[in-house]
Short mmCIF file of C-alpha atoms and ligand atoms in Angstrom, two decimals:
data_model
loop_
_atom_site.label_atom_id
_atom_site.label_comp_id
_atom_site.label_asym_id
_atom_site.label_seq_id
_atom_site.Cartn_x
_atom_site.Cartn_y
_atom_site.Cartn_z
CA MET A 514 24.12 44.19 38.77
CA SER A 515 22.93 41.01 40.31
CA GLN A 516 20.77 40.38 37.28
CA ASP A 517 23.76 40.76 35.01
CA SER A 518 25.83 38.22 36.86
CA THR A 519 22.94 35.77 36.90
CA SER A 520 22.48 36.02 33.15
CA GLN A 521 26.24 35.63 32.61
CA ASP A 522 26.20 32.56 34.80
CA SER A 523 23.33 31.00 32.95
CA THR A 524 24.99 31.76 29.62
CA ARG A 525 28.11 30.07 30.84
CA LEU A 526 26.09 27.10 31.95
CA VAL A 527 24.01 26.89 28.82
CA ARG A 528 26.72 27.42 26.19
CA PRO A 529 28.55 24.10 26.51
CA THR A 530 25.29 22.17 26.15
CA LEU A 531 24.30 24.32 23.16
CA ASP A 532 27.68 23.82 21.51
CA ALA A 533 27.43 20.09 22.04
CA GLU A 534 23.91 20.07 20.60
CA ILE A 535 25.03 22.04 17.53
CA ALA A 536 27.97 19.70 17.00
CA LEU A 537 25.71 16.67 17.33
CA ARG A 538 23.15 18.09 14.91
CA THR A 539 25.85 19.02 12.41
CA ARG A 540 27.21 15.47 12.54
CA ARG A 541 23.70 14.09 12.18
CA SER A 542 22.74 16.21 9.22
CA LEU A 543 26.07 15.52 7.54
CA LEU A 544 25.41 11.82 8.00
CA THR A 545 21.83 12.11 6.70
CA GLY A 546 23.15 14.10 3.75
CA ALA A 547 25.77 11.48 2.98
CA VAL A 548 23.26 8.64 3.19
CA THR A 549 20.82 10.49 0.93
CA LEU A 550 23.56 11.24 -1.60
CA ALA A 551 24.72 7.62 -1.61
CA ALA A 552 21.14 6.42 -2.13
CA ALA A 553 20.66 8.89 -4.98
CA ALA A 554 23.92 7.77 -6.59
CA ILE A 555 22.93 4.10 -6.35
CA GLY A 556 19.46 4.96 -7.73
CA LEU A 557 20.96 6.83 -10.67
CA ARG A 558 23.35 3.92 -11.37
CA LEU A 559 20.46 1.46 -11.45
CA TRP A 560 18.43 3.84 -13.64
CA ASN A 561 21.28 4.29 -16.10
CA ARG A 562 22.11 0.57 -16.16
CA GLY A 563 18.54 -0.36 -17.06
CA PRO A 564 17.82 -1.28 -20.66
CA LYS A 565 17.05 1.51 -23.09
CA ILE A 566 13.80 1.32 -24.99
CA GLY A 567 13.84 3.29 -28.22
CA GLY A 568 16.89 5.10 -26.88
CA MET A 569 15.24 6.15 -23.63
CA TYR A 570 15.80 4.77 -20.15
CA ARG A 571 12.92 2.63 -19.07
CA PRO A 572 11.32 4.93 -16.47
CA LEU A 573 11.34 7.85 -18.92
CA ARG A 574 10.05 5.70 -21.76
CA SER A 575 7.18 4.34 -19.62
CA ALA A 576 6.13 7.86 -18.61
CA PHE A 577 6.34 8.95 -22.24
CA ASN A 578 4.25 5.99 -23.47
CA PHE A 579 1.74 6.51 -20.69
CA ASN A 580 1.33 10.19 -21.57
CA SER A 581 0.80 9.54 -25.25
CA ALA A 582 -1.64 6.66 -24.54
CA VAL A 583 -3.67 8.91 -22.24
CA SER A 584 -3.71 11.84 -24.65
CA GLY A 585 -4.67 9.45 -27.47
CA LYS A 586 -7.60 8.08 -25.45
CA ILE A 587 -8.82 11.45 -24.25
CA LEU A 588 -8.42 13.34 -27.49
CA GLY A 589 -9.14 10.57 -29.98
CA LYS A 590 -8.44 11.46 -33.59
CA THR A 591 -11.23 13.99 -33.94
CA ALA A 592 -10.84 16.29 -30.91
CA LEU A 593 -9.94 19.83 -31.86
CA ALA A 594 -7.11 21.90 -30.44
CA PRO A 595 -8.30 25.18 -28.90
CA THR A 596 -8.32 28.11 -31.31
CA TYR A 597 -7.72 31.77 -30.43
CA PRO A 598 -8.57 35.12 -31.94
CA ALA A 599 -5.85 36.22 -34.36
CA THR A 600 -5.14 39.16 -32.03
CA SER A 601 -3.75 36.72 -29.40
CA ALA A 602 -1.05 35.49 -31.77
CA VAL A 603 2.59 36.54 -31.36
CA LYS A 604 3.59 39.10 -33.98
CA ARG A 605 6.92 37.48 -34.80
CA PRO A 606 6.94 33.78 -33.97
CA PHE A 607 10.26 32.37 -32.81
CA PRO A 608 11.97 30.15 -35.42
CA ASN A 609 13.47 26.89 -34.16
CA GLY A 610 14.99 23.82 -35.79
CA PRO A 611 16.80 24.38 -39.11
CA LEU A 612 17.57 20.72 -39.95
CA GLY A 613 17.34 20.09 -43.68
CA LEU A 614 16.37 23.71 -44.37
CA ARG A 615 18.05 25.31 -47.34
CA MET A 616 17.67 29.04 -46.91
CA ASP A 617 19.17 29.53 -50.37
CA LEU A 618 16.52 27.41 -52.13
CA ASP A 619 15.42 29.23 -55.27
CA PRO A 620 11.65 29.62 -54.68
CA ALA A 621 10.97 29.34 -58.41
CA SER A 622 12.54 25.88 -58.40
CA TRP A 623 10.31 24.55 -55.63
CA ARG A 624 8.02 21.64 -56.49
CA LEU A 625 6.05 19.28 -54.30
CA GLN A 626 7.03 15.74 -55.28
CA LEU A 627 3.86 13.71 -54.71
CA THR A 628 3.93 9.92 -55.05
CA GLY A 629 1.73 6.94 -54.19
CA LEU A 630 -1.21 8.36 -56.16
CA HIS A 631 -4.21 6.92 -57.91
CA GLN A 632 -3.77 7.35 -61.70
CA PRO A 633 -1.29 10.24 -61.57
CA GLN A 634 -0.78 9.94 -65.34
CA ASN A 635 -4.17 11.62 -65.85
CA HIS A 636 -2.91 14.83 -64.27
CA PRO A 637 -1.07 17.59 -66.21
CA ALA A 638 1.66 17.70 -63.54
CA PHE A 639 2.51 14.02 -64.10
CA VAL A 640 6.13 12.90 -64.41
CA ALA A 641 7.36 9.33 -64.86
CA ASP A 642 9.93 9.83 -62.08
CA VAL A 643 9.66 12.61 -59.48
CA ALA A 644 13.35 12.08 -58.65
CA SER A 645 14.21 13.67 -61.99
CA TRP A 646 13.35 17.08 -60.48
CA GLN A 647 16.32 19.26 -59.55
CA TYR A 648 15.96 21.92 -56.89
CA ARG A 649 18.11 24.97 -57.56
CA TYR A 650 20.01 26.94 -54.99
CA GLN A 651 20.85 30.61 -55.36
CA PRO A 652 24.63 31.04 -55.59
CA SER A 653 24.28 34.78 -54.90
CA PHE A 654 22.19 34.14 -51.80
CA THR A 655 22.81 36.66 -49.03
CA GLN A 656 21.35 37.17 -45.59
CA GLN A 657 19.13 39.80 -47.22
CA ALA A 658 16.84 37.10 -48.50
CA SER A 659 16.13 36.25 -44.90
CA LYS A 660 15.64 39.76 -43.58
CA ALA A 661 12.34 38.72 -42.12
CA ASP A 662 14.11 36.30 -39.80
CA SER A 663 17.04 38.52 -38.90
CA ALA A 664 15.37 40.12 -35.88
CA PHE A 665 16.37 37.01 -33.95
CA ASP A 666 19.92 38.11 -33.36
CA ASP A 667 20.11 36.12 -30.16
CA GLN A 668 19.49 32.88 -32.08
CA PRO A 669 21.65 33.33 -35.16
CA LEU A 670 20.88 30.80 -37.83
CA ASP A 671 23.35 29.89 -40.53
CA LEU A 672 21.42 31.29 -43.44
CA THR A 673 24.05 30.59 -46.04
CA GLY A 674 23.52 26.96 -46.68
CA ASN A 675 22.49 23.61 -45.43
CA MET A 676 22.22 23.05 -41.70
CA THR A 677 23.32 19.60 -40.72
CA GLU A 678 22.85 17.80 -37.48
CA ASP A 679 26.49 18.44 -36.63
CA ASN A 680 26.42 22.22 -36.68
CA VAL A 681 23.05 22.24 -34.98
CA LYS A 682 24.23 20.25 -31.98
CA LEU A 683 26.18 23.29 -30.83
CA SER A 684 23.07 25.33 -30.28
CA THR A 685 19.89 24.80 -28.32
CA ILE A 686 17.86 23.70 -31.29
CA GLY A 687 15.20 21.23 -30.39
CA PRO A 688 13.85 18.93 -29.59
CA GLY A 689 17.57 18.26 -29.24
CA PRO A 690 19.76 15.20 -29.58
CA ALA A 691 19.63 12.49 -26.93
CA LYS A 692 21.47 13.49 -23.76
CA ASN A 693 25.29 13.29 -23.85
CA GLY A 694 25.19 13.63 -27.62
CA GLN A 695 24.46 10.00 -28.35
CA ASN A 696 22.00 9.19 -31.05
CA ALA A 697 20.06 6.24 -29.78
CA ASN A 698 19.32 4.57 -33.11
CA PRO A 699 21.41 6.32 -35.70
CA GLN A 700 19.69 5.47 -38.95
CA PRO A 701 20.44 6.72 -42.42
CA PRO A 702 17.74 9.02 -43.79
CA PRO A 703 15.16 7.22 -45.93
CA PRO A 704 15.80 7.26 -49.69
CA ARG A 705 14.41 10.23 -51.63
CA PRO A 706 11.06 9.47 -53.24
CA SER A 707 11.10 8.27 -56.81
CA GLY A 708 8.78 6.79 -59.40
CA PRO A 709 5.67 8.10 -61.11
CA GLY A 710 3.92 11.02 -59.50
CA LEU A 711 3.21 14.74 -59.68
CA LEU A 712 5.39 17.83 -59.43
CA LEU A 713 3.05 20.45 -57.99
CA THR A 714 3.67 24.21 -57.78
CA MET A 715 2.54 26.72 -55.15
CA THR A 716 -0.06 27.88 -57.68
CA ASP A 717 -1.56 24.36 -57.65
CA LEU A 718 -1.77 24.48 -53.86
CA LYS A 719 -3.21 28.00 -53.78
CA CYS A 720 -6.11 26.78 -55.96
CA LEU A 721 -7.41 24.93 -52.91
CA PRO A 722 -9.54 26.77 -50.30
CA PHE A 723 -7.48 29.06 -48.04
CA VAL A 724 -7.84 28.49 -44.29
CA GLU A 725 -6.53 30.64 -41.44
CA GLN A 726 -6.04 29.14 -38.00
CA THR A 727 -4.69 30.59 -34.74
CA THR A 728 -3.51 27.83 -32.43
CA GLU A 729 -0.92 27.18 -29.77
CA PHE A 730 2.34 25.77 -31.13
CA LYS A 731 4.15 23.56 -28.60
CA CYS A 732 7.75 22.46 -28.77
CA VAL A 733 8.59 19.31 -26.80
CA GLU A 734 11.39 21.28 -25.11
CA GLY A 735 8.77 23.09 -23.09
CA TRP A 736 8.05 26.40 -24.79
CA SER A 737 4.97 27.40 -26.72
CA GLN A 738 3.55 30.32 -28.67
CA ILE A 739 0.20 31.21 -30.20
CA VAL A 740 0.63 31.50 -33.94
CA THR A 741 -1.64 32.42 -36.85
CA TYR A 742 -1.11 29.99 -39.71
CA GLY A 743 -2.56 30.19 -43.20
CA GLY A 744 -2.72 27.60 -45.93
CA VAL A 745 -4.81 24.70 -47.11
CA ARG A 746 -6.29 21.85 -45.14
CA PHE A 747 -4.35 18.67 -45.74
CA ARG A 748 -7.76 17.04 -46.09
CA ASP A 749 -8.65 19.26 -49.07
CA PHE A 750 -5.28 18.57 -50.65
CA PHE A 751 -5.82 14.83 -50.13
CA GLU A 752 -9.22 14.95 -51.83
CA ALA A 753 -7.76 16.84 -54.77
CA TYR A 754 -4.93 14.31 -55.28
CA LEU A 755 -6.20 10.93 -54.14
CA PRO A 756 -3.76 8.16 -53.22
CA LEU A 757 -3.71 4.70 -54.67
CA CYS A 758 -6.00 2.47 -52.61
CA ASN A 759 -5.17 -1.06 -51.45
CA ALA A 760 -6.65 -4.12 -53.20
CA ASP A 761 -9.39 -4.27 -50.54
CA GLY A 762 -10.29 -0.65 -51.21
CA SER A 763 -8.76 0.72 -48.01
CA LEU A 764 -6.64 3.86 -47.96
CA PRO A 765 -2.88 3.69 -47.45
CA ARG A 766 -2.18 3.90 -43.74
CA TYR A 767 0.74 6.36 -43.77
CA ALA A 768 2.40 9.28 -45.48
CA ALA A 769 6.06 10.33 -45.43
CA LEU A 770 7.08 13.99 -45.71
CA ALA A 771 10.63 15.24 -46.32
CA THR A 772 12.73 18.34 -47.05
CA PRO A 773 14.34 18.91 -50.50
CA ASP A 774 17.58 17.17 -49.48
CA GLY A 775 15.72 14.51 -47.50
CA THR A 776 17.70 15.08 -44.30
CA TYR A 777 14.66 16.06 -42.20
CA TYR A 778 11.69 13.75 -42.58
CA SER A 779 8.55 12.96 -40.72
CA GLY A 780 6.13 10.04 -40.87
CA PHE A 781 2.40 10.25 -40.18
CA GLU A 782 -0.70 8.12 -39.86
CA LEU A 783 -2.89 9.27 -42.74
CA ALA A 784 -5.73 9.68 -40.20
CA ASP A 785 -3.73 12.38 -38.38
CA LEU A 786 -3.01 14.26 -41.59
CA LEU A 787 -6.73 14.22 -42.37
CA HIS A 788 -7.51 15.93 -39.05
CA PRO A 789 -9.33 19.19 -39.93
CA GLN A 790 -6.65 21.32 -38.22
CA THR A 791 -3.71 19.82 -40.13
CA LEU A 792 -2.63 22.51 -42.59
CA LEU A 793 -0.20 22.57 -45.47
CA CYS A 794 0.82 26.03 -44.43
CA TYR A 795 2.33 28.79 -46.58
CA GLN A 796 1.56 31.81 -44.39
CA MET A 797 2.45 32.73 -40.83
CA SER A 798 1.29 35.93 -39.10
CA ARG A 799 -0.59 36.73 -42.36
CA GLN A 800 2.69 36.97 -44.29
CA ASP A 801 4.36 34.49 -46.62
CA LEU A 802 6.38 31.95 -44.65
CA THR A 803 9.96 33.10 -44.05
CA PRO A 804 12.88 30.75 -44.86
CA ALA A 805 13.59 29.95 -41.21
CA HIS A 806 9.93 28.98 -40.69
CA GLY A 807 10.09 26.63 -43.67
CA ALA A 808 9.27 28.58 -46.85
CA PRO A 809 7.52 27.87 -49.04
CA LEU A 810 5.50 25.10 -47.36
CA ARG A 811 5.40 23.51 -43.89
CA LEU A 812 2.95 21.59 -41.74
CA ALA A 813 0.86 23.20 -39.01
CA MET A 814 -0.54 20.50 -36.76
CA PRO A 815 -1.66 21.83 -33.37
CA LEU A 816 -2.27 18.40 -31.82
CA LYS A 817 1.34 17.33 -32.38
CA TYR A 818 4.58 18.67 -30.95
CA GLY A 819 6.65 21.05 -33.05
CA TYR A 820 9.07 18.36 -34.23
CA LYS A 821 6.29 16.77 -36.33
CA GLN A 822 5.53 20.10 -37.99
CA ILE A 823 8.06 19.69 -40.75
CA LYS A 824 9.28 22.83 -42.52
CA GLN A 825 10.26 23.25 -46.19
CA ILE A 826 8.29 20.23 -47.35
CA ALA A 827 9.45 18.97 -50.75
CA SER A 828 7.85 15.54 -50.90
CA ILE A 829 4.77 13.66 -49.78
CA THR A 830 4.60 9.91 -50.31
CA TYR A 831 1.59 7.76 -49.43
CA SER A 832 2.49 4.26 -48.28
CA ASN A 833 1.49 1.27 -46.21
CA THR A 834 4.83 0.91 -44.49
CA LYS A 835 5.43 3.02 -41.40
CA PRO A 836 7.73 5.79 -42.59
CA ALA A 837 10.91 6.77 -40.78
CA ASP A 838 10.75 9.90 -38.66
CA TYR A 839 13.78 12.08 -37.94
CA TRP A 840 13.21 12.67 -34.21
CA GLY A 841 11.39 9.36 -33.94
CA SER A 842 14.74 7.67 -34.58
CA HIS A 843 16.51 10.04 -32.16
CA SER A 844 14.80 8.99 -28.91
CA TYR A 845 11.51 10.83 -29.37
CA ASP A 846 8.04 9.41 -29.81
CA TRP A 847 7.25 8.57 -33.46
CA ASP A 848 3.67 9.78 -33.06
CA GLY A 849 4.57 13.09 -31.40
CA GLY A 850 1.00 13.68 -30.17
CA LEU A 851 0.56 16.22 -27.35
N1 LIG B 2046 12.82 20.93 -41.80
C1 LIG B 2046 12.71 21.05 -40.47
N2 LIG B 2046 11.49 21.16 -39.92
C2 LIG B 2046 11.36 21.29 -38.57
C3 LIG B 2046 12.50 21.28 -37.72
C4 LIG B 2046 13.77 21.15 -38.33
O1 LIG B 2046 14.82 21.13 -37.68
N3 LIG B 2046 13.83 21.05 -39.71
N4 LIG B 2046 12.37 21.39 -36.36
C5 LIG B 2046 11.03 21.10 -35.78
C6 LIG B 2046 10.93 21.59 -34.42
S1 LIG B 2046 11.73 20.69 -33.22
C7 LIG B 2046 10.20 22.70 -34.09
S2 LIG B 2046 9.99 23.17 -32.49
C8 LIG B 2046 9.52 23.49 -35.14
C9 LIG B 2046 9.79 24.97 -35.01
O2 LIG B 2046 8.98 25.68 -35.90
P1 LIG B 2046 9.19 27.24 -36.06
O3 LIG B 2046 10.58 27.47 -36.57
O4 LIG B 2046 8.14 27.72 -36.98
O5 LIG B 2046 9.03 27.83 -34.67
O6 LIG B 2046 9.91 23.09 -36.44
C10 LIG B 2046 9.93 21.69 -36.64
N5 LIG B 2046 10.12 21.42 -38.04
MO1 LIG B 2047 10.90 21.47 -31.17
#
């Protein structure tokens, strides 16, 4: 009994102090919270007000440049990406990024328009103007032609025609337009290649040595998958169809690659294309490339992010001027190195 009353007394004595303490602490943490929020808001304002460099706010751009400088130094141009046994590869790689892809492209009408060559007129595939080539599209095209891609019901792709940037913005296709839908440097796509060159077929490409390579594919959005690619080394292709050299004997510095309609395009240092793991790829998971993965020909380039690995390649142009790059002019790094 006596114990009870004592404890009740002490509770009565203690409670007001406790309540006061709680009230004080609540006020304090509310105040701290408010101050922190205000500081964050001011910080964000300053961040957003800062100048944009290549469409990116300065702090992001500096981090981006720093990362690519470091990876360039560490990896150099000759380091190899890790390779894996084919058994580690995913069975059905995830398709992503349908810009410029025409799922209804008639495979028989595919040609590789190759320009900037040394004496192309000596080759049987020579044409005076590669722009004269017309790709054909199958009017009776149905989803059936893309059965191999239809398992991805959660990521439905419009398989019936051309995917433009506008209808892609609705989905999570990457690497994705600049935040809040603004394109930092909206630029028209580069003109389609023209002039003397070659119109190569898949048979021409398949004459070159076949190479299989299982490497990790990385999208800049943060996902990756181990994929088995098959095709020819760009280097072997280059040696088979040599570019026109400069007056001093040096090689052209760049090459531009684009889709049949020219709406997705990627620019490269020739040195990166000559890396032994850069493939002109026509197989994935030991099957012919599917339309959503860029049939009939795409790049596989394990030391670059996915956005440089252009699908449904229709043209390759050697040049000395730095070519435009689709995502390079939409806030991403032109080089795209990991
Ligand atoms: N023609 C074309 N090639 C493209 C893209 C695209 O939108 N169009 N997206 C790129 C991006 S961002 C990624 S991540 C990869 C995806 O390759 P996958 O479909 O084989 O996974 O394709 C790249 N090549
Ligand atoms: Mo990507």
